[in-house]
Amino acid sequence: MSKQGLRDSSVPYIPLPQNLNQQNVIFSPVYYHRPNQTNHYLRRGAIFAGVLLLLSATLLFFYPSDPILKLARIRLNHVGVNSSPKLTIDLSFSLTISVRNRDFFSLDYEKLVVSVGYRGKEFGVVNSEGGRVRARGRSYVNATLDLNGFEVVHDVIYLIEDWAKGVIPFDTTTKVNGVLGLCFLKIPLKAKVACEVSVNTRNQTIIRQDCHAQ
């Protein structure tokens, strides 16, 4: 075949249109960023602080606390002063003491001690039997203190003056020692409440009482 024949049989050239939309594709490499170390440490610190705060709140909530003593009731049975042959005093009190357990475990106590005195001098002591106070519970203990013919050695003049006035101030102190039953642990607890009781010697009644925990 001649060159002229090859030229005639070739595909004619068609020019590309001028308004062809061109799309540019840009390839960018992918970078894997490491996590920020500062944020990681802050996150771990926040978690640790939260756990520590929760643990502290739990320990504070369950931490053993001493029981609360309260003189729920006091009644004067008898009071008298004898001047012959010696200056002696007869005194009888009936008391009801409230023992409140604030803990989440039971409280066992061996005895409850109640003492009465005058102007800082102790006259007598009475011990009640022991018992158990349930968790978050309250128990009432009755005690009677009797003094017959107790010789007054100190503050004789003050006692005579108070007797003449018709009002004698007495001091009462109530103490309890107990053990908190926490599984196999025995945690000692104690409480004390002091009261000032003013007694009317004429009508044999209590006219005022002021108590505070110690």
Coordinates of C-alpha atoms in Angstrom, one line a residue:
M1 CA 0.0 0.0 0.0
S2 CA 1.3 3.4 -0.9
K3 CA 1.9 6.3 1.5
Q4 CA -1.0 8.1 0.0
G5 CA -3.3 5.3 0.9
L6 CA -2.1 5.2 4.5
R7 CA -2.6 8.9 4.9
D8 CA -6.2 8.7 3.6
S9 CA -7.2 5.8 5.9
S10 CA -6.0 7.4 9.2
V11 CA -8.5 8.7 11.7
P12 CA -9.1 12.4 11.4
Y13 CA -7.9 14.6 14.3
I14 CA -10.6 16.3 16.4
P15 CA -9.5 19.2 18.6
L16 CA -10.5 19.2 22.3
P17 CA -13.2 21.6 23.3
Q18 CA -12.0 24.8 24.9
N19 CA -14.6 24.7 27.9
L20 CA -13.5 21.3 29.3
N21 CA -13.8 21.2 33.1
Q22 CA -10.4 20.4 34.6
Q23 CA -10.3 18.6 37.9
N24 CA -7.1 18.8 39.9
V25 CA -6.5 16.0 42.4
I26 CA -4.0 16.6 45.2
F27 CA -2.6 13.7 47.1
S28 CA -1.3 14.5 50.6
P29 CA 0.4 12.1 52.9
V30 CA -1.4 10.8 56.1
Y31 CA 0.3 11.7 59.3
Y32 CA -0.5 9.8 62.5
H33 CA -0.3 12.2 65.5
R34 CA 0.7 10.9 68.9
P35 CA -1.8 11.7 71.7
N36 CA -1.0 14.8 73.7
Q37 CA 1.0 13.7 76.7
T38 CA -0.2 16.7 78.8
N39 CA -3.9 15.8 78.3
H40 CA -3.1 12.2 79.1
Y41 CA -1.5 13.1 82.4
L42 CA -4.3 15.5 83.3
R43 CA -6.9 12.8 82.6
R44 CA -5.0 10.3 84.8
G45 CA -4.6 12.9 87.5
A46 CA -8.3 13.8 87.5
I47 CA -9.3 10.1 87.8
F48 CA -6.8 9.6 90.7
A49 CA -8.1 12.7 92.5
G50 CA -11.7 11.5 92.1
V51 CA -10.9 8.0 93.5
L52 CA -9.0 9.6 96.4
L53 CA -11.9 11.9 97.1
L54 CA -14.4 9.1 97.1
L55 CA -12.2 7.0 99.3
S56 CA -11.8 9.8 101.8
A57 CA -15.6 10.5 101.9
T58 CA -16.2 6.8 102.5
L59 CA -13.7 6.6 105.4
L60 CA -15.1 9.8 106.9
F61 CA -18.6 8.4 106.6
F62 CA -17.8 5.1 108.3
Y63 CA -15.1 6.4 110.8
P64 CA -16.0 5.5 114.4
S65 CA -17.3 8.3 116.6
D66 CA -17.8 8.4 120.3
P67 CA -21.4 7.8 121.6
I68 CA -23.5 10.7 122.7
L69 CA -24.7 10.7 126.4
K70 CA -27.7 12.7 127.5
L71 CA -29.4 13.0 130.8
A72 CA -32.9 12.2 129.6
R73 CA -34.5 12.5 133.0
I74 CA -33.5 13.2 136.6
R75 CA -35.8 12.9 139.6
L76 CA -35.0 13.9 143.2
N77 CA -36.2 11.2 145.6
H78 CA -35.0 12.8 148.9
V79 CA -32.5 15.3 150.2
G80 CA -31.8 16.1 153.8
V81 CA -29.0 17.6 155.9
N82 CA -28.4 16.4 159.5
S83 CA -26.4 18.5 161.9
S84 CA -26.1 16.1 164.9
P85 CA -23.9 14.5 165.9
K86 CA -22.0 15.4 162.7
L87 CA -22.9 17.3 159.6
T88 CA -24.2 14.7 157.2
I89 CA -26.3 14.7 154.1
D90 CA -28.9 12.2 152.8
L91 CA -29.5 12.3 149.1
S92 CA -31.3 10.1 146.5
F93 CA -31.4 10.7 142.8
S94 CA -33.1 8.6 140.1
L95 CA -31.7 9.1 136.6
T96 CA -32.4 8.0 133.1
I97 CA -29.4 8.3 130.7
S98 CA -29.7 8.1 127.0
V99 CA -26.8 6.4 125.1
R100 CA -26.9 7.1 121.4
N101 CA -24.7 5.2 119.0
R102 CA -23.9 7.2 115.8
D103 CA -21.9 4.5 114.1
F104 CA -22.9 1.8 111.6
F105 CA -21.7 -0.9 114.0
S106 CA -23.0 -2.1 117.3
L107 CA -21.6 -0.6 120.6
D108 CA -20.9 -2.8 123.6
Y109 CA -20.3 -1.2 127.0
E110 CA -19.4 -2.9 130.3
K111 CA -20.9 -0.3 132.7
L112 CA -22.2 3.2 133.0
V113 CA -20.8 5.3 135.9
V114 CA -22.8 8.1 137.5
S115 CA -21.3 10.2 140.2
V116 CA -22.7 13.1 142.2
G117 CA -20.8 15.9 144.0
Y118 CA -21.0 19.3 145.6
R119 CA -18.8 22.2 144.6
G120 CA -16.3 19.9 142.9
K121 CA -16.2 17.3 145.7
E122 CA -17.5 13.9 144.9
F123 CA -20.2 12.4 147.2
G124 CA -20.9 9.0 145.7
V125 CA -20.8 6.8 142.6
V126 CA -23.2 4.3 141.2
N127 CA -22.5 1.8 138.5
S128 CA -25.1 0.4 136.2
E129 CA -25.0 -2.9 134.3
G130 CA -23.5 -3.0 130.8
G131 CA -25.4 -3.5 127.6
R132 CA -25.4 -3.2 123.8
V133 CA -26.6 -0.4 121.6
R134 CA -27.4 -1.4 118.1
A135 CA -26.0 0.4 115.1
R136 CA -27.4 3.9 114.6
G137 CA -29.6 3.2 117.7
R138 CA -30.3 4.6 121.1
S139 CA -30.6 2.9 124.5
Y140 CA -31.9 4.2 127.8
V141 CA -30.2 3.2 131.1
N142 CA -31.8 3.8 134.6
A143 CA -29.7 4.4 137.6
T144 CA -30.4 5.3 141.2
L145 CA -27.9 7.0 143.5
D146 CA -28.5 6.9 147.2
L147 CA -26.4 8.6 149.9
N148 CA -27.3 8.1 153.5
G149 CA -25.5 9.8 156.3
F150 CA -22.6 11.0 154.1
E151 CA -20.3 13.1 156.2
V152 CA -19.5 16.5 154.8
V153 CA -16.0 17.5 155.6
H154 CA -15.3 20.2 153.0
D155 CA -17.4 23.2 152.2
V156 CA -19.4 22.8 155.3
I157 CA -20.2 26.5 155.6
Y158 CA -21.3 26.7 152.0
L159 CA -23.6 23.7 152.4
I160 CA -25.2 25.3 155.5
E161 CA -25.7 28.6 153.6
D162 CA -27.3 26.8 150.6
W163 CA -29.5 24.8 152.9
A164 CA -30.7 28.0 154.6
K165 CA -31.4 29.5 151.2
G166 CA -33.4 26.5 150.2
V167 CA -31.4 25.6 147.0
I168 CA -28.4 23.3 146.8
P169 CA -26.5 23.0 143.6
F170 CA -25.2 19.5 142.9
D171 CA -22.8 18.2 140.2
T172 CA -23.6 15.0 138.3
T173 CA -21.2 13.3 135.9
T174 CA -22.0 10.3 133.7
K175 CA -19.4 8.3 131.9
V176 CA -19.5 5.3 129.6
N177 CA -16.7 3.2 128.1
G178 CA -17.5 0.9 125.2
V179 CA -16.1 -1.1 122.4
L180 CA -17.2 -0.8 118.8
G181 CA -17.6 -4.2 117.2
L182 CA -16.0 -3.8 113.8
C183 CA -15.5 -7.4 112.4
F184 CA -12.4 -8.7 114.1
L185 CA -11.4 -5.2 115.4
K186 CA -12.3 -3.8 118.7
I187 CA -12.2 0.0 118.8
P188 CA -12.5 1.6 122.3
L189 CA -14.9 4.5 122.6
K190 CA -15.9 6.7 125.5
A191 CA -18.3 9.5 126.4
K192 CA -18.9 11.9 129.3
V193 CA -21.6 14.4 130.2
A194 CA -21.6 16.7 133.2
C195 CA -24.7 18.4 134.7
E196 CA -25.3 21.0 137.3
V197 CA -28.6 20.3 139.1
S198 CA -30.1 22.8 141.5
V199 CA -32.4 21.2 144.1
N200 CA -35.1 23.0 146.1
T201 CA -34.8 21.6 149.6
R202 CA -38.3 22.8 150.7
N203 CA -40.5 21.1 148.2
Q204 CA -38.0 18.4 147.2
T205 CA -37.9 19.2 143.5
I206 CA -35.3 20.1 140.8
I207 CA -35.6 23.7 139.7
R208 CA -32.8 23.8 137.2
Q209 CA -30.4 21.5 135.3
D210 CA -27.7 22.4 132.9
C211 CA -25.8 19.7 131.0
H212 CA -22.9 19.7 128.5
A213 CA -20.8 17.0 127.0
Q214 CA -17.1 16.8 127.8

